mmCIF file of C-alpha atoms in Angstrom:
data_model
loop_
_atom_site.group_PDB
_atom_site.id
_atom_site.type_symbol
_atom_site.label_atom_id
_atom_site.label_comp_id
_atom_site.label_asym_id
_atom_site.label_seq_id
_atom_site.Cartn_x
_atom_site.Cartn_y
_atom_site.Cartn_z
ATOM 1 C CA MET A 28 23.343 17.033 17.584
ATOM 2 C CA LYS A 29 24.962 13.693 16.993
ATOM 3 C CA ILE A 30 22.278 11.060 16.466
ATOM 4 C CA VAL A 31 23.113 7.347 16.424
ATOM 5 C CA ILE A 32 20.488 5.128 14.785
ATOM 6 C CA PHE A 33 20.161 1.347 14.777
ATOM 7 C CA GLY A 34 17.736 0.587 11.949
ATOM 8 C CA LEU A 35 16.484 -1.936 9.433
ATOM 9 C CA THR A 36 17.944 -0.396 6.280
ATOM 10 C CA ILE A 37 18.684 2.888 4.607
ATOM 11 C CA SER A 38 20.935 1.458 1.892
ATOM 12 C CA SER A 39 18.250 -0.499 0.001
ATOM 13 C CA SER A 40 14.707 0.536 -0.894
ATOM 14 C CA TRP A 41 13.926 -3.017 -2.002
ATOM 15 C CA GLY A 42 10.767 -4.435 -0.415
ATOM 16 C CA ASN A 43 10.584 -2.064 2.562
ATOM 17 C CA GLY A 44 9.218 1.362 3.435
ATOM 18 C CA HIS A 45 11.972 2.372 5.846
ATOM 19 C CA ALA A 46 14.801 3.337 3.492
ATOM 20 C CA THR A 47 13.111 6.181 1.615
ATOM 21 C CA LEU A 48 11.815 7.705 4.849
ATOM 22 C CA TRP A 49 15.238 7.603 6.485
ATOM 23 C CA ARG A 50 16.900 9.118 3.430
ATOM 24 C CA GLY A 51 14.577 12.108 3.413
ATOM 25 C CA LEU A 52 14.714 12.657 7.163
ATOM 26 C CA ILE A 53 18.496 12.292 7.429
ATOM 27 C CA ARG A 54 19.032 14.584 4.465
ATOM 28 C CA ALA A 55 16.860 17.226 6.178
ATOM 29 C CA LEU A 56 18.610 16.741 9.523
ATOM 30 C CA ALA A 57 22.017 17.068 7.866
ATOM 31 C CA LYS A 58 20.936 20.350 6.259
ATOM 32 C CA ARG A 59 20.063 21.570 9.744
ATOM 33 C CA GLY A 60 23.560 20.797 11.018
ATOM 34 C CA HIS A 61 23.055 17.418 12.680
ATOM 35 C CA ARG A 62 25.391 14.439 12.257
ATOM 36 C CA ILE A 63 23.948 10.949 11.839
ATOM 37 C CA VAL A 64 25.584 7.557 12.349
ATOM 38 C CA PHE A 65 23.342 4.803 10.966
ATOM 39 C CA PHE A 66 24.065 1.168 11.847
ATOM 40 C CA GLU A 67 22.612 -1.338 9.359
ATOM 41 C CA LYS A 68 23.141 -5.087 9.301
ATOM 42 C CA ASP A 69 24.477 -6.087 5.900
ATOM 43 C CA GLU A 70 21.702 -8.532 5.051
ATOM 44 C CA PRO A 71 22.114 -10.359 1.693
ATOM 45 C CA TYR A 72 18.503 -9.536 0.763
ATOM 46 C CA TYR A 73 19.244 -5.808 0.843
ATOM 47 C CA ALA A 74 22.882 -6.019 -0.227
ATOM 48 C CA ALA A 75 21.825 -7.546 -3.545
ATOM 49 C CA ASN A 76 19.569 -4.551 -4.194
ATOM 50 C CA ARG A 77 21.564 -1.725 -2.642
ATOM 51 C CA ASP A 78 20.907 1.723 -4.140
ATOM 52 C CA LEU A 79 22.611 3.986 -1.565
ATOM 53 C CA PHE A 80 26.162 3.734 -0.239
ATOM 54 C CA GLY A 81 26.544 6.753 2.041
ATOM 55 C CA ILE A 82 24.516 9.351 3.913
ATOM 56 C CA PRO A 83 24.963 13.144 3.887
ATOM 57 C CA GLY A 84 26.783 14.632 6.830
ATOM 58 C CA GLY A 85 27.269 11.316 8.590
ATOM 59 C CA ASP A 86 28.284 7.667 8.441
ATOM 60 C CA LEU A 87 26.548 4.545 7.193
ATOM 61 C CA VAL A 88 27.981 1.603 9.118
ATOM 62 C CA LEU A 89 27.269 -1.738 7.441
ATOM 63 C CA TYR A 90 28.140 -4.743 9.571
ATOM 64 C CA GLN A 91 27.979 -8.526 9.325
ATOM 65 C CA ASP A 92 27.828 -9.528 12.984
ATOM 66 C CA TRP A 93 26.638 -7.628 16.061
ATOM 67 C CA GLY A 94 29.421 -9.019 18.226
ATOM 68 C CA ALA A 95 32.023 -7.677 15.827
ATOM 69 C CA ILE A 96 30.485 -4.187 15.654
ATOM 70 C CA ARG A 97 29.389 -3.804 19.265
ATOM 71 C CA GLN A 98 32.572 -2.026 20.383
ATOM 72 C CA ARG A 99 32.290 0.484 17.497
ATOM 73 C CA ALA A 100 28.643 1.105 18.391
ATOM 74 C CA ALA A 101 29.506 1.671 22.048
ATOM 75 C CA ALA A 102 32.220 4.134 21.051
ATOM 76 C CA GLU A 103 29.788 6.115 18.882
ATOM 77 C CA LEU A 104 27.356 6.334 21.796
ATOM 78 C CA VAL A 105 29.907 7.937 24.129
ATOM 79 C CA ASP A 106 29.483 11.405 22.623
ATOM 80 C CA ALA A 107 26.035 10.952 21.071
ATOM 81 C CA ASP A 108 23.224 13.341 21.948
ATOM 82 C CA VAL A 109 20.480 10.949 20.813
ATOM 83 C CA ALA A 110 20.520 7.151 20.510
ATOM 84 C CA LEU A 111 17.641 5.638 18.577
ATOM 85 C CA ALA A 112 16.582 2.026 17.977
ATOM 86 C CA THR A 113 13.871 1.122 15.491
ATOM 87 C CA SER A 114 11.348 -1.542 14.679
ATOM 88 C CA TYR A 115 12.623 -4.427 12.544
ATOM 89 C CA CYS A 116 16.241 -3.666 13.349
ATOM 90 C CA PRO A 117 17.747 -7.197 13.076
ATOM 91 C CA ASP A 118 19.702 -6.663 16.306
ATOM 92 C CA GLY A 119 17.083 -4.411 17.854
ATOM 93 C CA ILE A 120 17.050 -5.897 21.347
ATOM 94 C CA ALA A 121 20.846 -6.025 21.651
ATOM 95 C CA ALA A 122 21.148 -2.499 20.251
ATOM 96 C CA SER A 123 18.507 -1.237 22.673
ATOM 97 C CA GLU A 124 20.334 -2.756 25.631
ATOM 98 C CA LEU A 125 23.554 -1.092 24.519
ATOM 99 C CA LEU A 126 22.084 2.357 23.959
ATOM 100 C CA LEU A 127 20.067 2.255 27.186
ATOM 101 C CA ALA A 128 23.288 1.570 29.072
ATOM 102 C CA ALA A 129 24.901 4.681 27.573
ATOM 103 C CA PRO A 130 24.456 7.525 30.111
ATOM 104 C CA ARG A 131 24.879 10.549 27.820
ATOM 105 C CA PRO A 132 22.371 10.279 24.948
ATOM 106 C CA LEU A 133 18.620 10.638 25.016
ATOM 107 C CA HIS A 134 17.177 7.128 24.639
ATOM 108 C CA VAL A 135 14.580 6.894 21.853
ATOM 109 C CA PHE A 136 12.645 4.074 20.192
ATOM 110 C CA TYR A 137 10.983 4.672 16.822
ATOM 111 C CA ASP A 138 8.349 2.156 15.751
ATOM 112 C CA LEU A 139 7.867 2.559 12.018
ATOM 113 C CA ASP A 140 5.606 -0.523 12.043
ATOM 114 C CA THR A 141 3.301 0.082 15.006
ATOM 115 C CA PRO A 142 0.229 -1.702 13.557
ATOM 116 C CA VAL A 143 2.351 -4.780 12.847
ATOM 117 C CA THR A 144 3.832 -4.630 16.339
ATOM 118 C CA PHE A 145 0.375 -4.775 17.911
ATOM 119 C CA SER A 146 -0.870 -7.406 15.472
ATOM 120 C CA ARG A 147 1.963 -9.642 16.638
ATOM 121 C CA LEU A 148 1.266 -8.890 20.265
ATOM 122 C CA GLU A 149 -2.392 -9.804 19.795
ATOM 123 C CA ALA A 150 -1.441 -13.035 18.043
ATOM 124 C CA GLY A 151 1.061 -13.958 20.737
ATOM 125 C CA GLU A 152 3.898 -13.886 18.218
ATOM 126 C CA PRO A 153 7.431 -12.893 19.230
ATOM 127 C CA ILE A 154 8.654 -9.362 18.500
ATOM 128 C CA SER A 155 12.345 -9.506 17.684
ATOM 129 C CA TYR A 156 13.026 -5.786 18.123
ATOM 130 C CA ILE A 157 11.436 -5.070 21.548
ATOM 131 C CA GLY A 158 12.769 -6.700 24.702
ATOM 132 C CA PRO A 159 10.856 -8.107 27.686
ATOM 133 C CA ARG A 160 10.667 -4.710 29.424
ATOM 134 C CA GLY A 161 8.842 -3.215 26.467
ATOM 135 C CA LEU A 162 9.477 0.504 25.978
ATOM 136 C CA ARG A 163 9.421 1.619 29.623
ATOM 137 C CA ASP A 164 13.153 2.369 29.777
ATOM 138 C CA PHE A 165 13.176 4.766 26.811
ATOM 139 C CA ASP A 166 12.935 8.519 27.318
ATOM 140 C CA LEU A 167 10.752 8.834 24.219
ATOM 141 C CA ALA A 168 8.824 6.432 22.008
ATOM 142 C CA LEU A 169 8.060 7.675 18.507
ATOM 143 C CA SER A 170 5.443 6.069 16.314
ATOM 144 C CA TYR A 171 4.843 6.185 12.574
ATOM 145 C CA THR A 172 1.189 5.726 13.579
ATOM 146 C CA GLY A 173 -0.853 8.188 15.621
ATOM 147 C CA GLY A 174 -4.331 8.032 17.119
ATOM 148 C CA ARG A 175 -5.095 5.236 19.549
ATOM 149 C CA ALA A 176 -1.750 3.585 18.783
ATOM 150 C CA LEU A 177 -0.132 6.148 21.068
ATOM 151 C CA ASP A 178 -2.322 5.113 24.003
ATOM 152 C CA ARG A 179 -1.514 1.454 23.360
ATOM 153 C CA LEU A 180 2.224 2.100 23.318
ATOM 154 C CA GLN A 181 1.817 3.382 26.846
ATOM 155 C CA SER A 182 -0.723 0.928 28.218
ATOM 156 C CA GLU A 183 0.625 -2.242 26.577
ATOM 157 C CA LEU A 184 4.342 -1.575 26.103
ATOM 158 C CA GLY A 185 4.960 0.784 29.001
ATOM 159 C CA ALA A 186 6.155 3.799 27.032
ATOM 160 C CA ARG A 187 6.411 6.816 29.337
ATOM 161 C CA ARG A 188 6.432 9.552 26.723
ATOM 162 C CA VAL A 189 5.038 9.038 23.214
ATOM 163 C CA ALA A 190 4.591 11.081 20.054
ATOM 164 C CA PRO A 191 3.807 10.476 16.388
ATOM 165 C CA LEU A 192 6.430 11.044 13.714
ATOM 166 C CA TYR A 193 4.533 10.469 10.489
ATOM 167 C CA GLY A 194 5.692 9.764 6.977
ATOM 168 C CA HIS A 195 6.952 12.538 4.741
ATOM 169 C CA VAL A 196 8.477 13.309 1.357
ATOM 170 C CA ASP A 197 11.717 14.893 0.198
ATOM 171 C CA PRO A 198 10.708 17.386 -2.532
ATOM 172 C CA ASP A 199 14.277 17.375 -3.836
ATOM 173 C CA VAL A 200 13.731 13.736 -4.798
ATOM 174 C CA HIS A 201 9.984 13.602 -5.472
ATOM 175 C CA HIS A 202 8.724 16.381 -7.734
ATOM 176 C CA PRO A 203 7.006 16.684 -11.139
ATOM 177 C CA VAL A 204 9.110 15.526 -14.092
ATOM 178 C CA PRO A 205 8.289 15.029 -17.794
ATOM 179 C CA PRO A 206 6.141 11.908 -18.391
ATOM 180 C CA ALA A 207 7.921 8.756 -19.599
ATOM 181 C CA ASP A 208 6.112 6.750 -22.279
ATOM 182 C CA HIS A 209 6.878 3.392 -20.648
ATOM 183 C CA TYR A 210 5.198 4.559 -17.416
ATOM 184 C CA ARG A 211 2.127 6.191 -18.963
ATOM 185 C CA SER A 212 -1.156 4.972 -17.486
ATOM 186 C CA ASP A 213 -4.733 5.973 -16.802
ATOM 187 C CA LEU A 214 -4.413 4.399 -13.343
ATOM 188 C CA SER A 215 -1.203 3.276 -11.664
ATOM 189 C CA TYR A 216 -0.373 1.482 -8.445
ATOM 190 C CA LEU A 217 3.065 1.416 -6.803
ATOM 191 C CA GLY A 218 3.603 -1.039 -3.980
ATOM 192 C CA THR A 219 5.226 -4.288 -2.909
ATOM 193 C CA TYR A 220 2.849 -7.251 -3.201
ATOM 194 C CA ALA A 221 1.048 -8.029 0.061
ATOM 195 C CA ALA A 222 -1.611 -10.702 0.501
ATOM 196 C CA ASP A 223 -3.609 -8.490 2.876
ATOM 197 C CA ARG A 224 -3.908 -5.822 0.155
ATOM 198 C CA GLN A 225 -4.961 -8.194 -2.592
ATOM 199 C CA ALA A 226 -8.720 -8.004 -2.040
ATOM 200 C CA ALA A 227 -8.624 -4.206 -2.232
ATOM 201 C CA LEU A 228 -6.295 -4.308 -5.235
ATOM 202 C CA GLN A 229 -8.718 -6.659 -6.981
ATOM 203 C CA ARG A 230 -11.687 -4.413 -6.205
ATOM 204 C CA LEU A 231 -10.108 -1.019 -6.840
ATOM 205 C CA PHE A 232 -7.648 -1.800 -9.636
ATOM 206 C CA ILE A 233 -7.950 -5.186 -11.350
ATOM 207 C CA ASP A 234 -11.741 -5.208 -11.736
ATOM 208 C CA PRO A 235 -11.807 -1.603 -13.042
ATOM 209 C CA ALA A 236 -9.109 -2.577 -15.537
ATOM 210 C CA GLY A 237 -11.389 -5.339 -16.764
ATOM 211 C CA SER A 238 -14.225 -2.877 -17.293
ATOM 212 C CA ARG A 239 -12.002 -0.396 -19.139
ATOM 213 C CA PRO A 240 -10.159 -2.608 -21.671
ATOM 214 C CA ASN A 241 -9.093 0.317 -23.852
ATOM 215 C CA GLN A 242 -7.311 2.143 -21.047
ATOM 216 C CA ARG A 243 -3.867 1.418 -19.643
ATOM 217 C CA PHE A 244 -3.218 0.273 -16.079
ATOM 218 C CA LEU A 245 0.263 -0.050 -14.562
ATOM 219 C CA ILE A 246 1.613 -1.782 -11.443
ATOM 220 C CA GLY A 247 5.103 -1.169 -10.107
ATOM 221 C CA GLY A 248 6.561 -3.215 -7.276
ATOM 222 C CA ALA A 249 8.259 -6.367 -6.081
ATOM 223 C CA GLN A 250 7.348 -9.899 -4.978
ATOM 224 C CA TYR A 251 4.248 -10.344 -7.179
ATOM 225 C CA PRO A 252 3.409 -14.044 -7.450
ATOM 226 C CA ALA A 253 3.224 -16.020 -10.678
ATOM 227 C CA ASP A 254 -0.513 -16.565 -10.232
ATOM 228 C CA PHE A 255 -1.341 -12.852 -9.920
ATOM 229 C CA PRO A 256 -4.586 -12.179 -11.874
ATOM 230 C CA TRP A 257 -3.172 -9.957 -14.620
ATOM 231 C CA GLN A 258 -5.457 -8.400 -17.209
ATOM 232 C CA PRO A 259 -4.397 -7.778 -20.832
ATOM 233 C CA ASN A 260 -4.328 -4.009 -20.226
ATOM 234 C CA ILE A 261 -2.327 -4.178 -16.975
ATOM 235 C CA SER A 262 1.393 -3.641 -17.429
ATOM 236 C CA PHE A 263 3.998 -4.425 -14.798
ATOM 237 C CA VAL A 264 7.275 -2.804 -13.840
ATOM 238 C CA ARG A 265 9.454 -4.713 -11.389
ATOM 239 C CA HIS A 266 10.790 -2.915 -8.323
ATOM 240 C CA LEU A 267 11.449 0.776 -8.897
ATOM 241 C CA PRO A 268 14.196 2.596 -6.957
ATOM 242 C CA PRO A 269 13.182 5.960 -5.457
ATOM 243 C CA SER A 270 14.935 7.773 -8.302
ATOM 244 C CA GLU A 271 12.321 6.368 -10.699
ATOM 245 C CA HIS A 272 9.278 7.213 -8.582
ATOM 246 C CA PRO A 273 8.868 10.771 -9.924
ATOM 247 C CA ALA A 274 8.743 9.537 -13.516
ATOM 248 C CA PHE A 275 6.313 6.780 -12.533
ATOM 249 C CA PHE A 276 3.930 9.147 -10.776
ATOM 250 C CA SER A 277 4.325 11.998 -13.253
ATOM 251 C CA SER A 278 3.315 9.631 -16.055
ATOM 252 C CA SER A 279 0.125 8.573 -14.248
ATOM 253 C CA ARG A 280 -3.153 10.295 -14.975
ATOM 254 C CA LEU A 281 -4.293 8.969 -11.586
ATOM 255 C CA THR A 282 -2.533 6.782 -9.016
ATOM 256 C CA LEU A 283 -3.993 4.393 -6.436
ATOM 257 C CA ASN A 284 -3.001 4.009 -2.793
ATOM 258 C CA ILE A 285 -3.954 0.858 -0.863
ATOM 259 C CA THR A 286 -3.142 0.601 2.825
ATOM 260 C CA ARG A 287 -1.920 -2.574 4.526
ATOM 261 C CA GLN A 288 -4.736 -4.148 6.543
ATOM 262 C CA ALA A 289 -3.157 -3.686 9.971
ATOM 263 C CA MET A 290 -2.441 -0.028 9.164
ATOM 264 C CA ALA A 291 -5.954 0.574 7.870
ATOM 265 C CA ASP A 292 -7.513 -1.083 10.939
ATOM 266 C CA MET A 293 -5.504 1.096 13.335
ATOM 267 C CA GLY A 294 -5.782 4.288 11.276
ATOM 268 C CA TRP A 295 -3.635 7.413 11.474
ATOM 269 C CA CYS A 296 -0.913 5.709 9.446
ATOM 270 C CA PRO A 297 -0.362 7.497 6.125
ATOM 271 C CA SER A 298 1.821 5.681 3.619
ATOM 272 C CA GLY A 299 4.834 7.579 2.363
ATOM 273 C CA ARG A 300 3.550 6.839 -1.148
ATOM 274 C CA LEU A 301 0.703 9.291 -0.550
ATOM 275 C CA PHE A 302 3.088 12.151 0.044
ATOM 276 C CA GLU A 303 5.417 11.098 -2.760
ATOM 277 C CA ALA A 304 2.663 10.985 -5.377
ATOM 278 C CA ALA A 305 1.161 14.282 -4.255
ATOM 279 C CA ALA A 306 4.563 15.988 -4.352
ATOM 280 C CA CYS A 307 4.922 14.789 -7.948
ATOM 281 C CA GLY A 308 1.686 16.573 -8.852
ATOM 282 C CA THR A 309 -0.284 13.369 -9.346
ATOM 283 C CA PRO A 310 -3.941 13.009 -8.290
ATOM 284 C CA ILE A 311 -4.439 10.243 -5.739
ATOM 285 C CA LEU A 312 -7.232 7.707 -5.362
ATOM 286 C CA SER A 313 -7.072 5.979 -1.969
ATOM 287 C CA ASP A 314 -8.865 3.504 0.212
ATOM 288 C CA ASN A 315 -10.305 5.067 3.350
ATOM 289 C CA TRP A 316 -9.106 4.796 6.941
ATOM 290 C CA ASP A 317 -9.552 6.622 10.217
ATOM 291 C CA GLY A 318 -7.512 9.818 10.294
ATOM 292 C CA LEU A 319 -7.003 10.199 6.540
ATOM 293 C CA ASP A 320 -8.881 13.493 6.567
ATOM 294 C CA SER A 321 -6.243 14.937 8.914
ATOM 295 C CA PHE A 322 -3.647 14.629 6.153
ATOM 296 C CA PHE A 323 -5.736 15.336 3.022
ATOM 297 C CA GLU A 324 -9.213 16.762 2.480
ATOM 298 C CA PRO A 325 -11.292 14.075 0.714
ATOM 299 C CA GLY A 326 -12.840 15.268 -2.524
ATOM 300 C CA GLN A 327 -10.605 18.327 -2.618
ATOM 301 C CA GLU A 328 -7.023 17.097 -2.154
ATOM 302 C CA ILE A 329 -7.556 13.353 -2.571
ATOM 303 C CA LEU A 330 -10.191 10.975 -3.957
ATOM 304 C CA ILE A 331 -11.595 8.086 -1.903
ATOM 305 C CA ALA A 332 -12.676 4.700 -3.275
ATOM 306 C CA GLU A 333 -14.436 1.853 -1.542
ATOM 307 C CA THR A 334 -15.903 0.044 -4.561
ATOM 308 C CA SER A 335 -14.917 -0.777 -8.128
ATOM 309 C CA GLU A 336 -17.498 1.748 -9.268
ATOM 310 C CA ASP A 337 -15.742 4.442 -7.224
ATOM 311 C CA SER A 338 -12.499 3.688 -9.053
ATOM 312 C CA VAL A 339 -14.154 3.769 -12.454
ATOM 313 C CA ASN A 340 -15.867 7.054 -11.627
ATOM 314 C CA ALA A 341 -12.510 8.542 -10.635
ATOM 315 C CA ILE A 342 -10.924 7.370 -13.879
ATOM 316 C CA ASP A 343 -13.782 8.998 -15.787
ATOM 317 C CA LEU A 344 -13.218 12.444 -14.238
ATOM 318 C CA THR A 345 -12.083 15.153 -16.630
ATOM 319 C CA ASP A 346 -8.432 16.097 -16.931
ATOM 320 C CA ALA A 347 -9.264 19.524 -15.504
ATOM 321 C CA GLU A 348 -10.843 18.040 -12.357
ATOM 322 C CA LEU A 349 -7.978 15.622 -11.800
ATOM 323 C CA LYS A 350 -5.432 18.401 -12.225
ATOM 324 C CA ARG A 351 -7.309 20.543 -9.701
ATOM 325 C CA ILE A 352 -7.182 17.760 -7.118
ATOM 326 C CA ALA A 353 -3.522 17.090 -7.890
ATOM 327 C CA ARG A 354 -2.619 20.747 -7.444
ATOM 328 C CA ALA A 355 -4.437 20.972 -4.105
ATOM 329 C CA GLY A 356 -2.848 17.742 -2.854
ATOM 330 C CA CYS A 357 0.603 18.938 -3.813
ATOM 331 C CA GLU A 358 0.108 22.251 -2.032
ATOM 332 C CA ARG A 359 -1.016 20.449 1.130
ATOM 333 C CA VAL A 360 2.014 18.159 1.162
ATOM 334 C CA LEU A 361 4.551 20.905 0.535
ATOM 335 C CA ALA A 362 2.959 22.967 3.301
ATOM 336 C CA ASN A 363 2.795 20.200 5.937
ATOM 337 C CA HIS A 364 4.416 16.881 5.074
ATOM 338 C CA THR A 365 7.966 17.298 3.804
ATOM 339 C CA SER A 366 11.067 15.741 5.342
ATOM 340 C CA GLU A 367 12.043 19.236 6.468
ATOM 341 C CA HIS A 368 8.782 19.505 8.438
ATOM 342 C CA ARG A 369 9.443 16.163 10.129
ATOM 343 C CA ALA A 370 13.044 17.113 10.942
ATOM 344 C CA ARG A 371 11.818 20.248 12.713
ATOM 345 C CA GLU A 372 9.142 18.238 14.535
ATOM 346 C CA LEU A 373 11.765 15.727 15.640
ATOM 347 C CA GLU A 374 14.014 18.480 16.971
ATOM 348 C CA ILE A 375 11.158 19.826 19.100
ATOM 349 C CA LEU A 376 10.222 16.368 20.384
ATOM 350 C CA LEU A 377 13.820 15.590 21.334
ATOM 351 C CA GLU A 378 14.251 18.946 23.044
ATOM 352 C CA ASP A 379 11.046 18.493 25.039
ATOM 353 C CA ALA A 380 11.964 14.934 26.033
ATOM 354 C CA SER A 381 15.446 16.072 27.102
ATOM 355 C CA SER A 382 13.922 18.574 29.507
ATOM 356 C CA ILE A 383 12.425 15.795 31.648
ATOM 357 C CA PRO A 384 14.949 13.626 33.514
ATOM 358 C CA SER A 385 14.547 9.890 32.975
ATOM 359 C CA SER A 386 14.328 9.310 36.721
ATOM 360 C CA THR A 387 11.068 11.226 37.019
ATOM 361 C CA GLY A 388 9.109 8.426 35.422
ATOM 362 C CA ASP A 389 7.107 11.037 33.565
ATOM 363 C CA SER A 390 4.103 9.467 31.909
ATOM 364 C CA ALA A 391 2.786 12.438 30.008
ATOM 365 C CA ALA A 392 2.028 11.610 26.416
ATOM 366 C CA MET A 393 2.897 13.981 23.644
ATOM 367 C CA MET A 394 -0.157 13.632 21.444
ATOM 368 C CA GLU A 395 -0.833 15.255 18.121
ATOM 369 C CA ALA A 396 -3.035 18.309 18.044
#
């Protein structure tokens, strides 16, 4: 298949969760014989931190202005099998109008930010990547979030056919590597700063660091403010490209996952960091949210923390117990949550959606088992 994608970014992993996911998925799709054309607006924010300049088996099209690239995009759609627009695409509405006008490809929308989409709807804020007709004209709406989000995509945005396409990990990129001294920690946290995660980060990371002054804590990420409440035993590593993630996780005795508030409230929205850390053989301590137990078995494949005491208790587990949990988590991810798994799932979803003509107005939802 030829798949044309209009997305936020694949070229820069700086301050976003899209790039790493696209890299893994496109790599897996290319291995399976598909050709991808990815259109990305050349935003200065990402251009200054670009860490990928081409995609396997396809084309990365960086452009400055939609008007200047529109003719190229239309030409790519002529022989495309699938045309896909995504959340936070800077020219999402214009790209959607163009791809929906193309008669040949299957028309797909992929919301990688479904909880944020609905948060904005509830607040009456504009959504720059979905037009006034919502999703009713697309043959298939994919969502990074499952559960009740799928019902809402239908009832509130008019999607006719919906399905989850969750996060994943590329084991060729994320796998155990020898520990690096500068990343060694008793508890690590990798994530861009977000105000809505700060209360949980204080409770599950900063306060435990204060109660364990002789142990090392490490934060990796971007956009941390000058007034962040650092502790003497908390080290900081500025933004890490995906190539450094394996060393970061492999050097962590235990790593913490904290979910963005909108994602936690909606549930069924696993962060890609969960799968990355597990694939690196690192035990994970996570906040709790609805649906988490469908991806990992709490207490066996992942540890759950709600209080500072929970975090401290996890830190105090023996090396043998942490290694057991890490091994089980890694096995679960490699069996169910790799980019290859998602590529196969996507193929099935596209094939099923192609079997139902757009004119039928089919409203059947493709829900997860």
